[in-house]
């Protein structure tokens, strides 16, 4: 391994910070050896905080109607081939009931940006879930909203909010999104959420179209500065009914490399080994954990709608991706030396 890369990895482990140029160098000069060393250090950083535990979240995809038209996403408004659905409040509560019995203590409500799910509807739903399961955390992943809406949902009982920043470079942001969506507005949301009191998650896709190592360096610098409680990072995977249908997918190798770096930047971060990682490799989820991730989010949505929440082609939704197959997940995590725990799984600072 070259001396510079070795020196940068030690510096990152010690100071949790590198310059943009240093991040970029670490990415472009990466080798199997540097990936191995980073993973070793990342795993030891996570072990000193979380031991060998893995947190689980029950993911409920509440609807795939979306008013946005992001170029990469399979549920974008312009995709006429997407079969749209919305779960009713009762269906969502039923998912929570199933999840609770399976041992889940965090429910993630995720969906497209859809005005049908008004603040009033969501607040009623959130208070209902909280009254039925007071010891559970509720995470929302419902896109950009006004500060007032975020505040209402928080006051109703939501604990956490996931909103990937997608890319920290505004020019790159505009190559992935229509002009109605801006990085500025995304950042405003993230800082509002933090300010209101949510535990906040940002994140980005690895290998999204037009992404360069310099862009990724900016993502890492943003993570270093924002210090998110959670960070969702998974490979871009093309969807056949989007403008990016013929673009290449991101790789498992670079995703794992970045998971290790993110763990070292912010050791307490809740870092999921994502469904997208499990989709591009049959043991992708395990590889993510071995690179420094500590969260998995199996699917609790009703079987009938799972195939409709297709953000990208072949999105995994059965086997260990399915909450109903939690035993499979527990076994697979045990096989690499990790223990799935059934707690809220809050960040340990
Ligand atoms: N490949 C991988 N991830 C995707 N997402 C959306 N479309 C894709 C895709 N084609 C991610 C985005 C979004 C999250 C819900 O899913 O980063 O924030």
mmCIF file of N, CA and C and ligand atoms in Angstrom, residues 72-74 110 141 164 166 186 204-205 234-239 276 309 311-312, ligand 1:
data_model
loop_
_atom_site.group_PDB
_atom_site.id
_atom_site.type_symbol
_atom_site.label_atom_id
_atom_site.label_comp_id
_atom_site.label_asym_id
_atom_site.label_seq_id
_atom_site.Cartn_x
_atom_site.Cartn_y
_atom_site.Cartn_z
ATOM 1 N N UNK A 72 -33.651 9.282 -11.636
ATOM 2 C CA UNK A 72 -33.167 7.939 -11.314
ATOM 3 C C UNK A 72 -34.241 7.010 -10.775
ATOM 4 N N UNK A 73 -35.391 7.578 -10.385
ATOM 5 C CA UNK A 73 -36.299 6.808 -9.526
ATOM 6 C C UNK A 73 -37.468 6.169 -10.260
ATOM 7 N N UNK A 74 -37.709 4.908 -9.981
ATOM 8 C CA UNK A 74 -38.756 4.135 -10.654
ATOM 9 C C UNK A 74 -40.170 4.595 -10.333
ATOM 10 N N UNK A 110 -42.138 5.003 4.881
ATOM 11 C CA UNK A 110 -41.492 5.607 3.706
ATOM 12 C C UNK A 110 -42.483 5.676 2.558
ATOM 13 N N UNK A 141 -39.849 8.856 6.277
ATOM 14 C CA UNK A 141 -39.028 9.047 5.081
ATOM 15 C C UNK A 141 -39.996 9.412 3.964
ATOM 16 N N UNK A 164 -32.348 11.623 2.237
ATOM 17 C CA UNK A 164 -31.015 11.623 1.631
ATOM 18 C C UNK A 164 -30.748 12.960 0.940
ATOM 19 N N UNK A 166 -28.713 13.161 -1.448
ATOM 20 C CA UNK A 166 -28.534 12.629 -2.819
ATOM 21 C C UNK A 166 -27.183 12.981 -3.445
ATOM 22 N N UNK A 186 -33.205 21.036 -0.292
ATOM 23 C CA UNK A 186 -32.946 19.782 0.418
ATOM 24 C C UNK A 186 -32.183 20.053 1.719
ATOM 25 N N UNK A 204 -26.637 9.275 0.220
ATOM 26 C CA UNK A 204 -26.501 9.440 -1.228
ATOM 27 C C UNK A 204 -26.337 8.089 -1.902
ATOM 28 N N UNK A 205 -26.506 8.100 -3.225
ATOM 29 C CA UNK A 205 -26.312 6.879 -4.007
ATOM 30 C C UNK A 205 -24.866 6.815 -4.488
ATOM 31 N N UNK A 234 -26.270 3.600 -0.602
ATOM 32 C CA UNK A 234 -26.382 2.352 -1.360
ATOM 33 C C UNK A 234 -26.051 2.605 -2.807
ATOM 34 N N UNK A 235 -25.786 1.530 -3.555
ATOM 35 C CA UNK A 235 -25.445 1.707 -4.969
ATOM 36 C C UNK A 235 -26.644 2.203 -5.773
ATOM 37 N N UNK A 236 -26.388 3.070 -6.740
ATOM 38 C CA UNK A 236 -27.408 3.391 -7.751
ATOM 39 C C UNK A 236 -27.647 2.134 -8.568
ATOM 40 N N UNK A 237 -28.926 1.836 -8.851
ATOM 41 C CA UNK A 237 -29.284 0.710 -9.726
ATOM 42 C C UNK A 237 -30.293 1.249 -10.737
ATOM 43 N N UNK A 238 -30.035 1.079 -12.046
ATOM 44 C CA UNK A 238 -30.954 1.673 -13.018
ATOM 45 C C UNK A 238 -32.348 1.041 -12.975
ATOM 46 N N UNK A 239 -33.351 1.849 -13.295
ATOM 47 C CA UNK A 239 -34.718 1.344 -13.462
ATOM 48 C C UNK A 239 -35.072 1.500 -14.938
ATOM 49 N N UNK A 276 -30.491 -1.933 -1.496
ATOM 50 C CA UNK A 276 -29.833 -1.857 -2.810
ATOM 51 C C UNK A 276 -28.542 -2.685 -2.812
ATOM 52 N N UNK A 309 -43.333 -1.076 -5.157
ATOM 53 C CA UNK A 309 -42.431 -0.033 -4.665
ATOM 54 C C UNK A 309 -41.059 -0.260 -5.285
ATOM 55 N N UNK A 311 -38.128 1.159 -6.803
ATOM 56 C CA UNK A 311 -37.310 2.348 -7.043
ATOM 57 C C UNK A 311 -36.293 2.060 -8.140
ATOM 58 N N UNK A 312 -35.899 0.783 -8.243
ATOM 59 C CA UNK A 312 -34.914 0.358 -9.245
ATOM 60 C C UNK A 312 -35.223 -1.086 -9.594
HETATM 61 N N1 LIG B 1 -31.097 3.170 -7.337
HETATM 62 C C1 LIG B 1 -30.703 3.219 -6.044
HETATM 63 N N2 LIG B 1 -31.307 3.983 -5.120
HETATM 64 C C2 LIG B 1 -32.369 4.709 -5.510
HETATM 65 N N3 LIG B 1 -33.149 5.563 -4.842
HETATM 66 C C3 LIG B 1 -34.090 6.036 -5.692
HETATM 67 N N4 LIG B 1 -33.923 5.510 -6.916
HETATM 68 C C4 LIG B 1 -32.848 4.689 -6.843
HETATM 69 C C5 LIG B 1 -32.153 3.890 -7.769
HETATM 70 N N5 LIG B 1 -32.528 3.833 -9.059
HETATM 71 C C6 LIG B 1 -32.874 5.963 -3.462
HETATM 72 C C7 LIG B 1 -32.739 7.482 -3.351
HETATM 73 C C8 LIG B 1 -33.858 7.862 -2.408
HETATM 74 C C9 LIG B 1 -34.124 6.574 -1.668
HETATM 75 C C10 LIG B 1 -35.496 6.460 -1.092
HETATM 76 O O1 LIG B 1 -33.934 5.573 -2.649
HETATM 77 O O2 LIG B 1 -31.471 7.827 -2.810
HETATM 78 O O3 LIG B 1 -33.513 8.902 -1.516
#
